[in-house]
Coordinates of C-alpha atoms and ligand atoms in Angstrom, one line a residue:
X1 CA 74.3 128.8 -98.7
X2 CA 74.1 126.2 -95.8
X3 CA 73.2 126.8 -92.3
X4 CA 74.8 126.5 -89.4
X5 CA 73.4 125.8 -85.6
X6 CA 69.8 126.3 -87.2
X7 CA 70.4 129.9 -87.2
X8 CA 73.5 131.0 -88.9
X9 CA 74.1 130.8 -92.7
X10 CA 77.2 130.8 -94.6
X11 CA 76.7 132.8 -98.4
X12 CA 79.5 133.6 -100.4
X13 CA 82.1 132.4 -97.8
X14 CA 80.7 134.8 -95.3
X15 CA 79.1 134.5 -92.0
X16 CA 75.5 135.7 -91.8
X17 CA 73.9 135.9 -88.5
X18 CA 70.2 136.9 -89.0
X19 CA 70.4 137.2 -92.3
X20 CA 73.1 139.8 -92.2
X21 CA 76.6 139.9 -93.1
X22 CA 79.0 140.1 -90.2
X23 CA 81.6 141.3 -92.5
X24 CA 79.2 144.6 -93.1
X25 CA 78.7 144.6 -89.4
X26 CA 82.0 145.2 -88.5
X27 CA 82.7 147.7 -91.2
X28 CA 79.6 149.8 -90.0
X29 CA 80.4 149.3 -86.4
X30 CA 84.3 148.1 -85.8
X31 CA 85.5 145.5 -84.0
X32 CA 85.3 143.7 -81.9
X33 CA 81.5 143.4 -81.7
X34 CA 78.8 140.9 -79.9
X35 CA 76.0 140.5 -82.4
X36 CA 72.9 139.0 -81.1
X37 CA 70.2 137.9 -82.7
X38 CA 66.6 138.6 -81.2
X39 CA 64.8 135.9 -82.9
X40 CA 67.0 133.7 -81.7
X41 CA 66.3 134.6 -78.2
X42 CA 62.6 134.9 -78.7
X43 CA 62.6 131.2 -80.1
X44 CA 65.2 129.9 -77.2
X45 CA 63.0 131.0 -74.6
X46 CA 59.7 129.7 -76.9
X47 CA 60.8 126.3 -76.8
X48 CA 61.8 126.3 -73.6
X49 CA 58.0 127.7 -71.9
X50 CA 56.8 125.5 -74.8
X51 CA 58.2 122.4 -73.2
X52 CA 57.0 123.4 -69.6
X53 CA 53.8 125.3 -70.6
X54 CA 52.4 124.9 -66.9
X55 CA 55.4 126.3 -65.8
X56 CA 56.6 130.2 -65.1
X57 CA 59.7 130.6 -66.6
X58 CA 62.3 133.3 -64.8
X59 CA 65.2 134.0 -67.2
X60 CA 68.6 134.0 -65.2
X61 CA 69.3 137.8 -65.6
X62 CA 73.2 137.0 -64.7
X63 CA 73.7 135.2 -68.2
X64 CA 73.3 138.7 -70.0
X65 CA 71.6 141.7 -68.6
X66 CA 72.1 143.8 -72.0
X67 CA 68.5 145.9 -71.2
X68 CA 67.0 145.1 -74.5
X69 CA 67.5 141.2 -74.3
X70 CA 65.5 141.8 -70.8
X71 CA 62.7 144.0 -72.3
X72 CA 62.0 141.3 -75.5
X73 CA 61.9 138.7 -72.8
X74 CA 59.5 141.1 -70.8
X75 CA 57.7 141.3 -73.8
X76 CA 57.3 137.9 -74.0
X77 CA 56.3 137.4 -70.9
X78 CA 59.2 135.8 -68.9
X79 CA 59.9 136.5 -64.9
X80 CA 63.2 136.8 -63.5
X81 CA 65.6 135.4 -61.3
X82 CA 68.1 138.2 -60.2
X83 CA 71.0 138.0 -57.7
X84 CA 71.5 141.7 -56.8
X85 CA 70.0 145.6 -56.6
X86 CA 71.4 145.7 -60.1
X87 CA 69.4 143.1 -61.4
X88 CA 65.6 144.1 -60.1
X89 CA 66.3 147.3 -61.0
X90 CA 67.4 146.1 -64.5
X91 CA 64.0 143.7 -64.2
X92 CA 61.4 145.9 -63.3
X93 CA 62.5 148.6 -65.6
X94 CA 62.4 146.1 -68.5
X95 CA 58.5 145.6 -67.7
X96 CA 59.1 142.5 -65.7
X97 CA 55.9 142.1 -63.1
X98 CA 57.6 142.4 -59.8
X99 CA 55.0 139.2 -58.8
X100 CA 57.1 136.8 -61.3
X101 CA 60.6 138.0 -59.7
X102 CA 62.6 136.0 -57.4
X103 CA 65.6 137.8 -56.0
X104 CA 68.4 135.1 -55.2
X105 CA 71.4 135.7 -53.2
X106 CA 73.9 133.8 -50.8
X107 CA 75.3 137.1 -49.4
X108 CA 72.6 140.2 -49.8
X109 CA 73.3 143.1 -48.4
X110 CA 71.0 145.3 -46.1
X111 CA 70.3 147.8 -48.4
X112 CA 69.2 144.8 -51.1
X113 CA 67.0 143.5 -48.1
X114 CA 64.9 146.8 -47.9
X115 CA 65.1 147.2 -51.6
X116 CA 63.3 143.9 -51.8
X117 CA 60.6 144.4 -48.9
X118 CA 60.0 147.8 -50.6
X119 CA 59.3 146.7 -54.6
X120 CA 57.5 143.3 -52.7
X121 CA 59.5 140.8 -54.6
X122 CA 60.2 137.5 -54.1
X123 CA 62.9 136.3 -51.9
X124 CA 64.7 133.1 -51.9
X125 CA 66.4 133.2 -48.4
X126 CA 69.7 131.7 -48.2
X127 CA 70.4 131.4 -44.5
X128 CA 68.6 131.8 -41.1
X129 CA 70.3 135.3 -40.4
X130 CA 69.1 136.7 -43.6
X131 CA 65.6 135.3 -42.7
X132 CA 65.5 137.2 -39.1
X133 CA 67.2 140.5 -41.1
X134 CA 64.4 140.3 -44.1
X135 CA 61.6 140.1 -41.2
X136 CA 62.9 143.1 -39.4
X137 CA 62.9 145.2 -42.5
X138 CA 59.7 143.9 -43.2
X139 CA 58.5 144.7 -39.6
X140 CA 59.5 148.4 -40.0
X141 CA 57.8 149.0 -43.5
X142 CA 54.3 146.9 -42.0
X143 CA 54.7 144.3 -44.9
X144 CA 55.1 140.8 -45.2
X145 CA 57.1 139.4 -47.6
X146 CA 56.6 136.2 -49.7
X147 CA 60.0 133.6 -49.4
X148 CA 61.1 130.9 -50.2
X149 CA 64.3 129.3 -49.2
X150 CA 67.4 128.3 -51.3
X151 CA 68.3 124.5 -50.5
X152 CA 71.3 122.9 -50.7
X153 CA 70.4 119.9 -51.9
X154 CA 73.6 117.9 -52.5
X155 CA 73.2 116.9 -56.0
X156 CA 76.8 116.2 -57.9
X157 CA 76.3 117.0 -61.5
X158 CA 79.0 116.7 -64.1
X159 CA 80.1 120.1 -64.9
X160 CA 83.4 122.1 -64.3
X161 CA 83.4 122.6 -60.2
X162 CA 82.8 126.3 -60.3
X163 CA 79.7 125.9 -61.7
X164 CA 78.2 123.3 -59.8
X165 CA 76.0 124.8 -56.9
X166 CA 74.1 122.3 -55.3
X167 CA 77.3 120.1 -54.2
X168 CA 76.9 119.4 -50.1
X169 CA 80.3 121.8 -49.8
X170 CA 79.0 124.5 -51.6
X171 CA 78.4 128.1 -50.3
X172 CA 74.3 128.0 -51.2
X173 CA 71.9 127.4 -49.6
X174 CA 70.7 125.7 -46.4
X175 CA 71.8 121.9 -45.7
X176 CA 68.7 119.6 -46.4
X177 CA 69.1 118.6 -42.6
X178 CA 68.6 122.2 -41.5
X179 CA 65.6 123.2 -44.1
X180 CA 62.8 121.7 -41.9
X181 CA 63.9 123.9 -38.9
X182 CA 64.3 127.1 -40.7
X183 CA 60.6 126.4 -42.4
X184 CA 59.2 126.2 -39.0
X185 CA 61.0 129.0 -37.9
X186 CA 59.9 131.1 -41.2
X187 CA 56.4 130.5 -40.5
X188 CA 56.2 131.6 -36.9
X189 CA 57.5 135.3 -38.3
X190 CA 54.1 137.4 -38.8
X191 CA 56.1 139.4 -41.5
X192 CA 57.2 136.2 -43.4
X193 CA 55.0 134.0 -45.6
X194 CA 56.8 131.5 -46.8
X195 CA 55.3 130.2 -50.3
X196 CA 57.6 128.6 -52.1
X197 CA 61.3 126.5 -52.0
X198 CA 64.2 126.8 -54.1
X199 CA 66.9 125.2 -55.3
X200 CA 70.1 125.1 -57.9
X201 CA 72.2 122.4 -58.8
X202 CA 74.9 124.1 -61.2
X203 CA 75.3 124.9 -64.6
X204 CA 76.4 123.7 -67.9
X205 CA 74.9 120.6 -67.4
X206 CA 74.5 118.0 -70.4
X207 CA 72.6 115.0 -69.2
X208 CA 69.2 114.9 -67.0
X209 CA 70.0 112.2 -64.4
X210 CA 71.0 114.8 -61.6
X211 CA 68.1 116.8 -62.7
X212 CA 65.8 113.9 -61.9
X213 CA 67.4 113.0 -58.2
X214 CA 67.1 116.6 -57.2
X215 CA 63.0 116.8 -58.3
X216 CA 63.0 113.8 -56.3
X217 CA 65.0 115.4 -53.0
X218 CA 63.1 118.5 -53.3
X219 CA 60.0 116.8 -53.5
X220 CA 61.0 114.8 -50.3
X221 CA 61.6 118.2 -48.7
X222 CA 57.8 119.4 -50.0
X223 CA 55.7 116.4 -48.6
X224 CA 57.7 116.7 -44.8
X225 CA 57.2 120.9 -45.3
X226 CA 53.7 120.2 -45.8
X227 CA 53.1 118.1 -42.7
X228 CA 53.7 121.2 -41.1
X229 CA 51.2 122.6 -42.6
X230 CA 52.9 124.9 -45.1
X231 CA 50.9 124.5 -48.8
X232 CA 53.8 126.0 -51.6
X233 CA 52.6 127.8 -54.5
X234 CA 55.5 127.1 -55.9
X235 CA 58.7 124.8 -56.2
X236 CA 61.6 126.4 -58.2
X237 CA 63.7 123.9 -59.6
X238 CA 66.5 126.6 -60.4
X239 CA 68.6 125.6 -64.3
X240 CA 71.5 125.0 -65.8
X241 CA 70.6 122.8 -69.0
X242 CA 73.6 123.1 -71.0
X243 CA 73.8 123.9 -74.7
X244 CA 76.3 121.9 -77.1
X245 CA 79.2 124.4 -76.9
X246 CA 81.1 121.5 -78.9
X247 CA 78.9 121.3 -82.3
X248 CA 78.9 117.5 -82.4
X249 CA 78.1 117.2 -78.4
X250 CA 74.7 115.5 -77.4
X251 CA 72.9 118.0 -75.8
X252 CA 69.2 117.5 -73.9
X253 CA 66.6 119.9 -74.9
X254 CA 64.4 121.6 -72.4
X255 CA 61.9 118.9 -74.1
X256 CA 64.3 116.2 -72.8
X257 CA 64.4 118.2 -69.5
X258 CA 60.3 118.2 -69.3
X259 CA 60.0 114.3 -70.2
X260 CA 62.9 113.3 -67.2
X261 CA 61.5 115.6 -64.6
X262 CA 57.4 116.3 -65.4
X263 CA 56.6 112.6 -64.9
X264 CA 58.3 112.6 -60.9
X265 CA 56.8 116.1 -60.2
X266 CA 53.3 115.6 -60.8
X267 CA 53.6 111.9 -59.6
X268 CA 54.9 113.0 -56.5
X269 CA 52.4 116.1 -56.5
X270 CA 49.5 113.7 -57.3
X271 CA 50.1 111.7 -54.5
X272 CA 50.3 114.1 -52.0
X273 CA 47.2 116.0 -53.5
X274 CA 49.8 118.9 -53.5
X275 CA 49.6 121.6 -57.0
X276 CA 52.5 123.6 -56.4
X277 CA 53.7 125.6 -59.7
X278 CA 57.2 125.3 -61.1
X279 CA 59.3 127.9 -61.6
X280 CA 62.4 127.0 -64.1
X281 CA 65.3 130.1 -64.0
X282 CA 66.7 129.5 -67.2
X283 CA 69.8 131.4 -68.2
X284 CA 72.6 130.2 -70.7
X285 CA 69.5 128.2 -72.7
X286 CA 67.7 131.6 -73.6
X287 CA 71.0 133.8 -74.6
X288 CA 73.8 131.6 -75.3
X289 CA 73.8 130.6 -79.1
X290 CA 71.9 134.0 -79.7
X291 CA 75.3 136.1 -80.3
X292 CA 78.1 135.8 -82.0
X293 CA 81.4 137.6 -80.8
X294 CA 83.5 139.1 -84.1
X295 CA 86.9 139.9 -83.5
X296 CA 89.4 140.7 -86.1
X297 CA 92.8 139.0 -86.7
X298 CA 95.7 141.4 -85.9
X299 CA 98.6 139.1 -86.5
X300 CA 99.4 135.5 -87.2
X301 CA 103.0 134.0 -86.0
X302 CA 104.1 130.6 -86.5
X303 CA 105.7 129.7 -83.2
X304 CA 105.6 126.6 -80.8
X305 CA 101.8 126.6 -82.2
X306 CA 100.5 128.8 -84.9
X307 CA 99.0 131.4 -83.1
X308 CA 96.2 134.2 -84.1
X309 CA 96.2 136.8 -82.4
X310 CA 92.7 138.5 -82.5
X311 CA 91.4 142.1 -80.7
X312 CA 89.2 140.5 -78.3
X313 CA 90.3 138.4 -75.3
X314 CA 89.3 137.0 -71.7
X315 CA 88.3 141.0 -71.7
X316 CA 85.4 140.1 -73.1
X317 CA 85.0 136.5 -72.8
X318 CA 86.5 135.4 -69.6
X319 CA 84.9 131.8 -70.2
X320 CA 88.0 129.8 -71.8
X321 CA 90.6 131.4 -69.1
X322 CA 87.8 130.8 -66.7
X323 CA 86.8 127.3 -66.8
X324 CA 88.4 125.9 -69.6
X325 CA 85.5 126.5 -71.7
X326 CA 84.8 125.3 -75.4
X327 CA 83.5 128.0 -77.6
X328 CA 83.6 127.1 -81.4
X329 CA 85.1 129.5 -83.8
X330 CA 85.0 130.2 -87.1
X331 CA 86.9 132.0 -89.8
X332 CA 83.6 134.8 -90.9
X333 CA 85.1 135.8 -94.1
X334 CA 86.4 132.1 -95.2
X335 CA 83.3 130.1 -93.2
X336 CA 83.2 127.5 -95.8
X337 CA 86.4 127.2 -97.0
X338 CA 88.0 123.9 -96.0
X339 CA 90.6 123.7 -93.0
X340 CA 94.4 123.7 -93.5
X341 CA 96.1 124.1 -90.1
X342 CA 95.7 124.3 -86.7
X343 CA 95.0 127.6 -84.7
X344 CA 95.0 128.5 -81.4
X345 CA 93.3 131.7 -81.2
X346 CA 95.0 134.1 -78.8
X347 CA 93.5 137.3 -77.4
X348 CA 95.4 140.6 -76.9
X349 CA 95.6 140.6 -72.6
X350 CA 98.6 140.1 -71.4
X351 CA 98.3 136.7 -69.9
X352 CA 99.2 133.5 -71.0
X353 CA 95.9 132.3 -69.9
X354 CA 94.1 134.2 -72.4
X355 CA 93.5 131.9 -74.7
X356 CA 89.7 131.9 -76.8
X357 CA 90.3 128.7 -78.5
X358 CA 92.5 126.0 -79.0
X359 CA 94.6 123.9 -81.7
X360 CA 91.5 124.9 -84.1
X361 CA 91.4 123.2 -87.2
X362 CA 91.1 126.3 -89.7
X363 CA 91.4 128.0 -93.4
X364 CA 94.2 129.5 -94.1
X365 CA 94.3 133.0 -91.3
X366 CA 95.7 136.1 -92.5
X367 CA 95.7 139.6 -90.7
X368 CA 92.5 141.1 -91.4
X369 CA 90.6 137.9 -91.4
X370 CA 87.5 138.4 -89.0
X371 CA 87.1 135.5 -86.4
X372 CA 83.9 134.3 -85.1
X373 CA 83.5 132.9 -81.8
X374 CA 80.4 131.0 -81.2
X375 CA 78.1 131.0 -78.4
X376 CA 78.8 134.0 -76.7
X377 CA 75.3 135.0 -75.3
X378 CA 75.6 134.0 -72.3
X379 CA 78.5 135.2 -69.6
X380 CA 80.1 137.0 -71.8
X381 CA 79.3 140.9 -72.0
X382 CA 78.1 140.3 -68.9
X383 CA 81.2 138.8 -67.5
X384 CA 83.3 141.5 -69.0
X385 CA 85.7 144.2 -67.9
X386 CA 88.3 147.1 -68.9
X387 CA 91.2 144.8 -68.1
X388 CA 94.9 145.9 -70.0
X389 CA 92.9 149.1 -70.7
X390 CA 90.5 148.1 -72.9
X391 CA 87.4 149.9 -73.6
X392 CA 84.3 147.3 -73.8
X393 CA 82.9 146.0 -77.2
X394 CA 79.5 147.2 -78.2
X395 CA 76.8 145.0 -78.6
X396 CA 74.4 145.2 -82.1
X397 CA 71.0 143.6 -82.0
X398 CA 69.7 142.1 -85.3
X399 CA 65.4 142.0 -85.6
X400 CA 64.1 141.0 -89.1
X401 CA 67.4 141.8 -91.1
X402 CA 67.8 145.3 -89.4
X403 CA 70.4 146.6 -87.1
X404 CA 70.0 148.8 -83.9
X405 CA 73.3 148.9 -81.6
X406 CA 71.9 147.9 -78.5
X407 CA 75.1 149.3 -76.2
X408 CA 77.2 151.8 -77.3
X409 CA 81.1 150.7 -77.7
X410 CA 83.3 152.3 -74.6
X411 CA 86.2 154.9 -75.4
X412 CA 89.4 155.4 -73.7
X413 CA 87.7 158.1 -71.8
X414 CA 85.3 155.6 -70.0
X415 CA 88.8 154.3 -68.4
X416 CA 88.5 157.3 -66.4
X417 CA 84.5 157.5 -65.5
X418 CA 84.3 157.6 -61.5
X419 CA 87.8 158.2 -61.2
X420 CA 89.1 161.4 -59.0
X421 CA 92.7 163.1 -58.6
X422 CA 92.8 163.7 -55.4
X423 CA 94.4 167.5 -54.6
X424 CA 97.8 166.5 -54.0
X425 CA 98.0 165.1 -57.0
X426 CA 96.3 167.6 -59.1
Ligands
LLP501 N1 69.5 130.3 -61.1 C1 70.5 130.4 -60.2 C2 70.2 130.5 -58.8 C3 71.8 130.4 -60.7 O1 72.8 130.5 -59.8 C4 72.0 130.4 -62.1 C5 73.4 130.4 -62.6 C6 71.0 130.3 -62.9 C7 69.7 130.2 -62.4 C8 71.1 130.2 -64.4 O2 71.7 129.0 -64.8 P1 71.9 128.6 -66.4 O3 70.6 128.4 -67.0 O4 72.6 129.8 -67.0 O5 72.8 127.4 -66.3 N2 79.5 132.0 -65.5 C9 79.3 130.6 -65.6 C10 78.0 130.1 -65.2 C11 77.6 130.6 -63.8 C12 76.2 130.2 -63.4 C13 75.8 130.8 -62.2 N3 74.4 130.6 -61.8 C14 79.6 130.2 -67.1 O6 80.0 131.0 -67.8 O7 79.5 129.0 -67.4

C-alpha cells in the first residue's frame, strides 16, 4: 500500500479513493464516474478556516455545486459566495444562513436583483447602474439592503489570463479611481447600507506576492472609505489559492496564505483602530483534489503519438481544452506498476482540442484499462455539458468507506428534457 496526495492509496495495483476500490466503483456504477470523497472536503475546508480562524469563510459555490458537497459544507458551517439565482437558491436550500451569503455578479439580472432584496442577502455591487437598480428594488419592497462593492483592483497575478480577474482590463469590478465616488454615492441611498468591500484577483494562483499587494490596495481603499465615515464590517479578500495540479509543484497553503496577508491586515487595521472581518471565498482549495474522474479506456492506437482514447472528454472536464490545464492521471487498475511509454489521453468529442492529458509517461494501456484523472473537484461537473450527445457522468460520494450516488447518471432521454416539436413538425 502507499498513498498518494495524502488521501489516495494504491493496494494491489488498484486505486482506492477513501478507502474504496475505484475498480468496484465502476463495476457497481459504470463509467465514466466523478468520485468525491467527503472527508476530503471536510478537511480542505478545515485547514483552510483553521488557518484564518477569525475569518468567515464563503466557499465559491461555482467550483462545484453538486447539492451534497453544499449541505456538508453547510454542515460545517461555511457561507457562500454565489454568482447567480441558481446559486442562492442552491445555498439556502443547503442550510447556508442567508447572513453569511454574498451574491457576486458583473452582469445580474433584474429578476436576481429582487431575488436578492427579497431573501436579504449580501450584495457585492459591480457597477454604479446596478447600485441605483438594487436601491429601487429595495425601495419598493421597504428594505435596505447590506452591499458591498466589487473592486477592481489591478493586481497581475501569474495564472492563465482567463482566470485572472482583478487585471485593470478586466470586466469586474469598479476601477480603484472610481470606488471612492460610488461609496459616497452608496451611502447617500436610504435603501443602501454599504458594509463591506470586495474584491478578486483570479484564480489558480501559486505564490502569495500578489495576494499581499492587493491586502495592501484594498486596505488603502478602507482607510480613505473610512474618512468618509463609512466603518466596514467586513473586507472580502475574494480567493484563488491554487492547488499543485502538477504533483511535484510548490504549492502555498492557506497557512502560507494567512502568514503573507494576516500580518498587513491587522497592521493596517491596528493602525487605523479599524476591526473589520475578513471574508475569504474559497473555491478550487475546498473541492479540487476531493474527486477523482474514472474513465475507462476504449481504444489505444499507435499513431503520430500513442493515443488512449478514454469515454470521458472536455464533456466533462472542459479544463485541459479550456486553459491548457494540467490534471495528473493515473492508470487505476496498474497505479503502481512502473511507466513504459508515453500517452496522450484523448477523449471521445469530436475535436482535436479535446485532449485530458498529454505525452503521459504510463504502464502499459490496454482497452479496458480504467484511467484516473486527478483533481477534478473543482470546475469540472460543474463546468460540464451534453456536447456530441453525451449524457452527463454521475457523481458517487464516499463517507467512512460507504457509497451513496450523489447525482444520478443522465440517459439519452435527458438529450431531449425541455425540448418541443413544434406542430409542423410533429
Ligand atoms: N470569488 C469570486 C468572486 C470568483 O470569481 C471566484 C472564481 C472565486 C471566489 C473562487 O476562486 P477559487 O478559490 O476557486 O480560485 N473555471 C476556472 C476558474 C474560474 C474561477 C472563477 N472565479 C478553472 O477551471 O480554473
Amino acid at each position: 500500500m502507499f498513498k498518494i496526495d495524502g488521501h489516495l492509496e494504491v493496494y494491489n495495483h488498484h486505486l482506492f479513493v477513501g478507502g474504496v476500490d475505484s475498480l468496484e466503483l465502476i463495476k457497481e456504477y459504470g463509467s465514466p464516474l466523478f468520485v468525491i470523497n467527503e472527508q476530503r472536503i471536510r478537511d480542505n475546508y478545515r485547514r483552510y478556516q483553521g488557518a484564518f480562524p477569525d475569518a468567515d469563510i464563503y466557499y465559491a459555490v461555482k467550483a462545484n455545486s453538486n447539492f451534497s458537497i453544499l449541505r456538508i459544507l453547510a454542515r460545517e458551517g461555511a457561507g457562500a459566495d454565489v454568482f447567480s439565482e441558481g446559486e442562492l437558491y442552491l445555498a439556502l436550500l443547503a442550510g447556508i444562513r442567508k447572513d453569511k451569503i454574498l451574491f457576486n455578479g458583473n452582469s445580474k439580472t433584474d429578476h436576481e436583483l429582487k431575488y436578492a432584496v427579497e431573501t436579504g442577502v449580501k450584495v457585492s455591487v459591480d457597477s454604479v447602474d446596478e447600485l441605483k437598480t438594487l436601491a429601487a428594488f429595495a425601495k419598493e419592497s421597504g428594505k435596505t439592503i447590506p452591499i458591498a462593492f466589487r473592486v477592481n483592483p489591478d493586481v497581475s497575478p501569474k495564472t492563465h489570463p482567463k482566470i485572472a480577474t482583478g487585471l485593470a482590463t478586466s470586466k469586474f469590478g469598479i476601477p480603484l479611481e472610481k470606488i471612492i465616488e460610488a461609496y459616497d454615492m452608496a451611502q447617500k441611498l436610504d435603501t443602501i447600507e454599504p458594509v463591506g468591500i470586495h474584491c478578486h484577483i483570479g484564480s489558480q494562483i501559486l505564490e502569495t506576492t500578489p495576494f499581499v499587494e492587493m491586502t495592501n490596495k484594498m486596505m488603502d481603499l478602507v482607510e480613505q472609505i473610512d474618512r468618509l465615515g463609512i466603518k466596514f464590517e467586513f473586507v472580502d479578500l475574494g480567493s484563488g489559492l491554487g492547488i499543485p495540479y502538477k504533483k511535484d509543484e510548490p504549492a502555498p497553503t492557506p497557512q502560507d496564505l494567512a502568514d503573507a496577508i494576516l500580518p498587513v491586515f491587522n497592521e493596517r487595521a491596528n493602525a487605523m483602530g479599524l476591526h473589520p472581518r475578513i471574508i475569504l471565498e474559497p473555491g478550487r482549495y475546498i473541492t479540487a483534489d476531493a474527486t477523482v474522474l474514472l474513465t475507462t479506456v476504449n481504444m489505444v492506437k499507435e499513431a503520430h503519438k500513442n493515443f488512449v482514447g478514454v469515454d470521458a472528454g472536455f464533456n466533462l472536464l472542459v479544463r485541459p481544452a479550456m486553459y491548457d490545464s494540467y490534471h495528473h492521471v493515473l492508470v487505476a487498475n496498474k497505479a503502481d506498476l512502473n511507466s513504459e511509454r508515453l500517452y496522450t489521453i484523448a477523449g471521445p468529442v469530436c475535436e482535436s482540442g479535446d485532449i485530458l492529458a498529454s505525452d503521459r509517461e504510463l504502464p502499459v494501456v490496454e482497452k479496458g484499462d480504467v484511467v484516473a484523472v486527478l483533481d477534478t473537484g473543482a470546475y469540472g461537473f460543474s463546468m460540464s455539458s451534453q456536447y456530441n450527445g453525451r449524457p452527463r457522468a454521475p457523481e458517487v460520494l464516499i463517507t467512512q468507506r460507504k457509497t451513496c450516488i450523489v447525482r444520478e447518471h443522465e440517459n439519452i432521454d435527458d438529450l431531449l428534457t425541455k425540448q418541443r416539436l413544434p406542430p409542423h413538425l410533429l
